[in-house]
Amino acid sequence: MTNERRPLAAIFGCAGTKLSPDEKRFFRDADPLGFIVFARNIDTPAATRALVADLRDSVGRSDAPVLIDQEGGRVSRLKPPHWRKAPPAQTFVDRAAKRGQAAALAAVRTNFRMIAAELSDLGIDVDCAPVADVPIPGSHDVIGDRAYGADPATIGLYARAVADGLLAGGVLPVVKHLPGHGRAYADSHMELPVVDTPLAELERTDFVPFKALADLPWGMTAHIRYTAIDAANPATISKTIIHDTIRRTIGFQGLLLSDDLSMQALAGTMAVRTTGCLVAGCDSVLHCNGNFAEMVEIAAAARPLDDAAMARVAVGNRLRRERRQADFDLAAAAAELQAFLAA
């Protein structure tokens, strides 16, 4: 793979609904792996398509991945009136009590096949879903209704339905947050959560959905310190957690992204955070807030994708092509989903 073009091991956001001249020059020179868009970047469908195209044009790669967090519920970057209001994960779990789990799983798949159609229409080809975290009573509601219940095995089934729906629409899923965010008593956007649960209990519960999803093409780490595995470092910058827990125990071999570097759970400068993630074993860092100075610092500290990461990107691209299903009746899917939700 030595003759292949190697993008920078970073995924960046941008500040607004259009790229500034400085952003265009920076992205051209830095050549990040890809981009992520947020609500601040979303205007009309036409404007969003133009932004996505400009992001790819800035690096000269038509296949540069463009990510979004479109889970449904409160984590939805695409909102009415231009896009539908997709329900949160908990809604499907609640309906399953009356409609049955098989119907709920089918509805989840349909919902994310519809999300994939909405994303594909904009040129967005990676969705940061499914959430496979296992919440416990009293944990912070940063996960909350984003979780598919509280039973580890059932969560794995729902998360698989999410991934299947996205892949059928030609969109890559990103399973999160490895190796589990459900026990956090703090919001990692604001501070570093610490989990003191024994390893045997983590393996019995938190790791179960992720093991069931270990074949998925992309994943995202959790900014959480698990004292039973690494008493000093959060998962994102822990060699032990990434290599021993995520890669070996869980068996995840896909492209591994850090969670957002700008979250307050991580300490140090952006350069320190970048180096820590990549040295620990993340394939790419993720930076979401569009802060130009921070992105410049990250680009200076990051490195090009290594052989393993390049191979993982190729596997994901191949899977997206192979799993995409051309035939899809959006109106019929919407009617089917509405019937399930109304029951």
mmCIF file of C-alpha atoms in Angstrom, residues 21-246:
data_model
loop_
_atom_site.group_PDB
_atom_site.id
_atom_site.type_symbol
_atom_site.label_atom_id
_atom_site.label_comp_id
_atom_site.label_asym_id
_atom_site.label_seq_id
_atom_site.Cartn_x
_atom_site.Cartn_y
_atom_site.Cartn_z
ATOM 1 C CA PRO A 21 -11.213 30.690 2.053
ATOM 2 C CA ASP A 22 -8.979 29.885 5.041
ATOM 3 C CA GLU A 23 -10.799 26.594 5.657
ATOM 4 C CA LYS A 24 -10.491 25.619 2.005
ATOM 5 C CA ARG A 25 -6.744 26.289 2.020
ATOM 6 C CA PHE A 26 -6.254 24.492 5.315
ATOM 7 C CA PHE A 27 -8.178 21.392 4.260
ATOM 8 C CA ARG A 28 -6.321 21.314 0.938
ATOM 9 C CA ASP A 29 -2.948 21.404 2.682
ATOM 10 C CA ALA A 30 -3.807 19.156 5.656
ATOM 11 C CA ASP A 31 -5.720 16.563 3.553
ATOM 12 C CA PRO A 32 -7.741 15.042 6.423
ATOM 13 C CA LEU A 33 -9.315 11.618 6.070
ATOM 14 C CA GLY A 34 -12.761 13.199 6.098
ATOM 15 C CA PHE A 35 -15.219 15.610 7.666
ATOM 16 C CA ILE A 36 -18.137 15.774 10.080
ATOM 17 C CA VAL A 37 -21.116 18.118 9.885
ATOM 18 C CA PHE A 38 -23.299 19.428 12.706
ATOM 19 C CA ALA A 39 -26.506 21.436 13.029
ATOM 20 C CA ARG A 40 -24.520 24.684 12.670
ATOM 21 C CA ASN A 41 -23.532 23.533 9.173
ATOM 22 C CA ILE A 42 -27.035 22.586 8.052
ATOM 23 C CA ASP A 43 -29.252 24.968 6.086
ATOM 24 C CA THR A 44 -31.518 23.921 3.221
ATOM 25 C CA PRO A 45 -30.999 20.576 1.488
ATOM 26 C CA ALA A 46 -29.454 22.354 -1.511
ATOM 27 C CA ALA A 47 -27.068 24.357 0.672
ATOM 28 C CA THR A 48 -26.088 21.239 2.611
ATOM 29 C CA ARG A 49 -25.379 19.315 -0.587
ATOM 30 C CA ALA A 50 -23.199 22.198 -1.751
ATOM 31 C CA LEU A 51 -21.261 22.230 1.532
ATOM 32 C CA VAL A 52 -20.671 18.474 1.414
ATOM 33 C CA ALA A 53 -19.434 18.760 -2.174
ATOM 34 C CA ASP A 54 -17.149 21.673 -1.233
ATOM 35 C CA LEU A 55 -15.667 19.676 1.640
ATOM 36 C CA ARG A 56 -14.723 16.867 -0.727
ATOM 37 C CA ASP A 57 -13.490 19.305 -3.363
ATOM 38 C CA SER A 58 -11.204 20.929 -0.792
ATOM 39 C CA VAL A 59 -9.171 17.707 -0.506
ATOM 40 C CA GLY A 60 -9.636 16.588 -4.094
ATOM 41 C CA ARG A 61 -11.109 13.218 -3.130
ATOM 42 C CA SER A 62 -14.639 12.412 -4.220
ATOM 43 C CA ASP A 63 -14.697 9.487 -1.776
ATOM 44 C CA ALA A 64 -13.599 11.468 1.318
ATOM 45 C CA PRO A 65 -16.053 10.330 4.025
ATOM 46 C CA VAL A 66 -18.492 12.892 5.402
ATOM 47 C CA LEU A 67 -19.948 12.007 8.796
ATOM 48 C CA ILE A 68 -22.956 13.128 10.806
ATOM 49 C CA ASP A 69 -24.613 12.207 14.119
ATOM 50 C CA GLN A 70 -28.127 11.266 13.050
ATOM 51 C CA GLU A 71 -29.418 8.859 15.679
ATOM 52 C CA GLY A 72 -32.956 10.221 15.929
ATOM 53 C CA GLY A 73 -34.410 11.884 19.010
ATOM 54 C CA ARG A 74 -32.259 14.565 20.606
ATOM 55 C CA VAL A 75 -29.140 13.582 18.663
ATOM 56 C CA SER A 76 -30.324 14.684 15.229
ATOM 57 C CA ARG A 77 -28.431 17.214 13.145
ATOM 58 C CA LEU A 78 -31.044 17.147 10.377
ATOM 59 C CA LYS A 79 -34.299 18.597 11.686
ATOM 60 C CA PRO A 80 -37.729 19.703 10.490
ATOM 61 C CA PRO A 81 -38.949 21.412 8.392
ATOM 62 C CA HIS A 82 -36.585 20.005 5.750
ATOM 63 C CA TRP A 83 -36.150 16.559 7.325
ATOM 64 C CA ARG A 84 -38.365 14.276 9.339
ATOM 65 C CA LYS A 85 -38.176 14.002 13.108
ATOM 66 C CA ALA A 86 -36.936 10.456 13.675
ATOM 67 C CA PRO A 87 -37.773 8.885 17.057
ATOM 68 C CA PRO A 88 -35.161 8.085 19.718
ATOM 69 C CA ALA A 89 -34.024 4.551 20.454
ATOM 70 C CA GLN A 90 -36.151 4.169 23.564
ATOM 71 C CA THR A 91 -39.344 4.636 21.551
ATOM 72 C CA PHE A 92 -38.745 1.366 19.715
ATOM 73 C CA VAL A 93 -38.023 -0.487 22.938
ATOM 74 C CA ASP A 94 -41.234 0.863 24.474
ATOM 75 C CA ARG A 95 -43.328 -0.167 21.447
ATOM 76 C CA ALA A 96 -41.800 -3.637 21.504
ATOM 77 C CA ALA A 97 -43.706 -4.368 24.712
ATOM 78 C CA LYS A 98 -46.944 -4.334 22.695
ATOM 79 C CA ARG A 99 -45.848 -5.098 19.148
ATOM 80 C CA GLY A 100 -43.160 -7.680 19.892
ATOM 81 C CA GLN A 101 -39.422 -7.552 19.476
ATOM 82 C CA ALA A 102 -39.393 -8.813 15.892
ATOM 83 C CA ALA A 103 -41.663 -5.954 14.797
ATOM 84 C CA ALA A 104 -39.552 -3.452 16.746
ATOM 85 C CA LEU A 105 -36.332 -4.661 15.142
ATOM 86 C CA ALA A 106 -37.903 -4.433 11.690
ATOM 87 C CA ALA A 107 -39.057 -0.886 12.482
ATOM 88 C CA VAL A 108 -35.570 0.135 13.610
ATOM 89 C CA ARG A 109 -34.119 -1.186 10.379
ATOM 90 C CA THR A 110 -36.751 0.684 8.367
ATOM 91 C CA ASN A 111 -36.142 3.872 10.320
ATOM 92 C CA PHE A 112 -32.431 3.796 9.583
ATOM 93 C CA ARG A 113 -32.971 2.798 5.975
ATOM 94 C CA MET A 114 -34.967 6.036 5.749
ATOM 95 C CA ILE A 115 -32.214 7.964 7.526
ATOM 96 C CA ALA A 116 -29.713 6.514 5.067
ATOM 97 C CA ALA A 117 -31.846 7.763 2.172
ATOM 98 C CA GLU A 118 -31.935 11.248 3.704
ATOM 99 C CA LEU A 119 -28.170 11.252 4.214
ATOM 100 C CA SER A 120 -27.372 9.853 0.778
ATOM 101 C CA ASP A 121 -29.470 12.579 -0.805
ATOM 102 C CA LEU A 122 -27.070 15.098 0.752
ATOM 103 C CA GLY A 123 -23.897 13.183 -0.090
ATOM 104 C CA ILE A 124 -23.298 12.173 3.543
ATOM 105 C CA ASP A 125 -22.026 8.603 3.687
ATOM 106 C CA VAL A 126 -21.193 7.832 7.344
ATOM 107 C CA ASP A 127 -23.603 7.991 10.305
ATOM 108 C CA CYS A 128 -22.307 7.933 13.884
ATOM 109 C CA ALA A 129 -24.772 5.261 14.979
ATOM 110 C CA PRO A 130 -25.646 2.801 16.460
ATOM 111 C CA VAL A 131 -25.310 3.537 20.160
ATOM 112 C CA ALA A 132 -24.546 0.167 21.766
ATOM 113 C CA ASP A 133 -23.989 1.405 25.319
ATOM 114 C CA VAL A 134 -25.648 -0.399 28.236
ATOM 115 C CA PRO A 135 -27.031 2.146 30.727
ATOM 116 C CA ILE A 136 -27.410 1.363 34.415
ATOM 117 C CA PRO A 137 -29.783 2.926 36.952
ATOM 118 C CA GLY A 138 -28.529 6.302 38.141
ATOM 119 C CA SER A 139 -26.055 6.856 35.311
ATOM 120 C CA HIS A 140 -25.851 10.219 33.576
ATOM 121 C CA ASP A 141 -28.576 10.817 31.005
ATOM 122 C CA VAL A 142 -26.038 11.738 28.322
ATOM 123 C CA ILE A 143 -26.948 8.275 26.975
ATOM 124 C CA GLY A 144 -30.473 7.977 28.381
ATOM 125 C CA ASP A 145 -33.089 7.427 25.675
ATOM 126 C CA ARG A 146 -30.345 7.019 23.071
ATOM 127 C CA ALA A 147 -29.895 3.446 24.369
ATOM 128 C CA TYR A 148 -31.926 0.474 23.138
ATOM 129 C CA GLY A 149 -33.006 -0.571 26.602
ATOM 130 C CA ALA A 150 -30.771 -2.026 29.303
ATOM 131 C CA ASP A 151 -30.343 -5.703 28.380
ATOM 132 C CA PRO A 152 -26.934 -6.232 26.742
ATOM 133 C CA ALA A 153 -27.994 -8.957 24.320
ATOM 134 C CA THR A 154 -31.115 -7.064 23.239
ATOM 135 C CA ILE A 155 -29.134 -3.875 22.701
ATOM 136 C CA GLY A 156 -26.876 -5.810 20.359
ATOM 137 C CA LEU A 157 -29.883 -6.922 18.308
ATOM 138 C CA TYR A 158 -31.261 -3.399 17.966
ATOM 139 C CA ALA A 159 -27.842 -1.973 17.138
ATOM 140 C CA ARG A 160 -27.442 -4.611 14.426
ATOM 141 C CA ALA A 161 -30.779 -3.512 12.948
ATOM 142 C CA VAL A 162 -29.505 0.087 12.892
ATOM 143 C CA ALA A 163 -26.349 -0.973 11.068
ATOM 144 C CA ASP A 164 -28.288 -3.131 8.598
ATOM 145 C CA GLY A 165 -30.626 -0.270 7.730
ATOM 146 C CA LEU A 166 -27.773 2.161 7.165
ATOM 147 C CA LEU A 167 -25.735 -0.263 5.071
ATOM 148 C CA ALA A 168 -28.749 -1.092 2.919
ATOM 149 C CA GLY A 169 -28.878 2.614 2.098
ATOM 150 C CA GLY A 170 -25.172 2.850 1.319
ATOM 151 C CA VAL A 171 -24.203 4.584 4.564
ATOM 152 C CA LEU A 172 -21.496 3.272 6.897
ATOM 153 C CA PRO A 173 -22.462 2.867 10.568
ATOM 154 C CA VAL A 174 -20.143 3.876 13.408
ATOM 155 C CA VAL A 175 -20.741 1.803 16.541
ATOM 156 C CA LYS A 176 -20.223 3.776 19.745
ATOM 157 C CA HIS A 177 -18.885 4.205 22.377
ATOM 158 C CA LEU A 178 -16.299 1.424 22.736
ATOM 159 C CA PRO A 179 -15.943 -0.271 25.189
ATOM 160 C CA GLY A 180 -19.121 1.209 26.772
ATOM 161 C CA HIS A 181 -20.442 4.559 28.007
ATOM 162 C CA GLY A 182 -23.536 3.359 29.863
ATOM 163 C CA ARG A 183 -22.019 3.332 33.361
ATOM 164 C CA ALA A 184 -20.817 6.935 33.259
ATOM 165 C CA TYR A 185 -22.070 9.127 36.098
ATOM 166 C CA ALA A 186 -20.783 12.230 34.309
ATOM 167 C CA ASP A 187 -21.054 13.739 30.845
ATOM 168 C CA SER A 188 -17.762 13.282 29.002
ATOM 169 C CA HIS A 189 -18.456 16.497 27.102
ATOM 170 C CA MET A 190 -17.864 18.306 30.391
ATOM 171 C CA GLU A 191 -15.562 16.089 32.500
ATOM 172 C CA LEU A 192 -13.870 12.701 32.584
ATOM 173 C CA PRO A 193 -16.192 9.944 33.827
ATOM 174 C CA VAL A 194 -14.543 7.257 35.942
ATOM 175 C CA VAL A 195 -15.937 3.709 36.049
ATOM 176 C CA ASP A 196 -14.722 1.447 38.859
ATOM 177 C CA THR A 197 -16.685 -1.661 37.851
ATOM 178 C CA PRO A 198 -14.668 -4.931 37.992
ATOM 179 C CA LEU A 199 -13.499 -6.275 34.651
ATOM 180 C CA ALA A 200 -15.522 -9.487 34.977
ATOM 181 C CA GLU A 201 -18.724 -7.456 35.287
ATOM 182 C CA LEU A 202 -17.809 -5.272 32.321
ATOM 183 C CA GLU A 203 -17.236 -8.400 30.241
ATOM 184 C CA ARG A 204 -20.574 -9.848 31.384
ATOM 185 C CA THR A 205 -22.563 -6.730 30.521
ATOM 186 C CA ASP A 206 -21.033 -3.663 28.836
ATOM 187 C CA PHE A 207 -18.868 -5.517 26.317
ATOM 188 C CA VAL A 208 -21.624 -7.886 25.148
ATOM 189 C CA PRO A 209 -23.281 -5.655 22.505
ATOM 190 C CA PHE A 210 -19.921 -4.581 21.126
ATOM 191 C CA LYS A 211 -18.779 -8.194 20.781
ATOM 192 C CA ALA A 212 -21.949 -8.881 18.793
ATOM 193 C CA LEU A 213 -21.088 -5.937 16.526
ATOM 194 C CA ALA A 214 -17.352 -6.541 16.238
ATOM 195 C CA ASP A 215 -17.606 -7.018 12.471
ATOM 196 C CA LEU A 216 -18.903 -3.475 11.845
ATOM 197 C CA PRO A 217 -16.636 -1.314 9.683
ATOM 198 C CA TRP A 218 -16.220 1.767 11.905
ATOM 199 C CA GLY A 219 -16.261 2.380 15.653
ATOM 200 C CA MET A 220 -15.766 5.209 18.128
ATOM 201 C CA THR A 221 -14.054 5.191 21.513
ATOM 202 C CA ALA A 222 -15.401 6.412 24.844
ATOM 203 C CA HIS A 223 -13.668 9.167 26.803
ATOM 204 C CA ILE A 224 -14.018 7.156 30.022
ATOM 205 C CA ARG A 225 -11.463 5.845 32.499
ATOM 206 C CA TYR A 226 -12.082 2.215 33.458
ATOM 207 C CA THR A 227 -9.960 1.697 36.551
ATOM 208 C CA ALA A 228 -10.152 -2.109 36.347
ATOM 209 C CA ILE A 229 -8.380 -2.006 32.977
ATOM 210 C CA ASP A 230 -6.253 1.153 33.007
ATOM 211 C CA ALA A 231 -6.242 3.180 36.207
ATOM 212 C CA ALA A 232 -4.450 6.137 34.606
ATOM 213 C CA ASN A 233 -5.923 6.750 31.145
ATOM 214 C CA PRO A 234 -9.344 7.065 29.498
ATOM 215 C CA ALA A 235 -10.064 4.516 26.780
ATOM 216 C CA THR A 236 -9.344 6.923 23.926
ATOM 217 C CA ILE A 237 -5.702 7.323 24.938
ATOM 218 C CA SER A 238 -5.148 3.924 26.552
ATOM 219 C CA LYS A 239 -2.999 1.391 24.696
ATOM 220 C CA THR A 240 -4.194 -1.269 27.110
ATOM 221 C CA ILE A 241 -7.888 -0.618 26.497
ATOM 222 C CA ILE A 242 -7.573 -0.228 22.736
ATOM 223 C CA HIS A 243 -5.283 -3.193 22.121
ATOM 224 C CA ASP A 244 -6.319 -5.597 24.886
ATOM 225 C CA THR A 245 -10.001 -4.749 25.379
ATOM 226 C CA ILE A 246 -11.350 -3.256 22.139
#
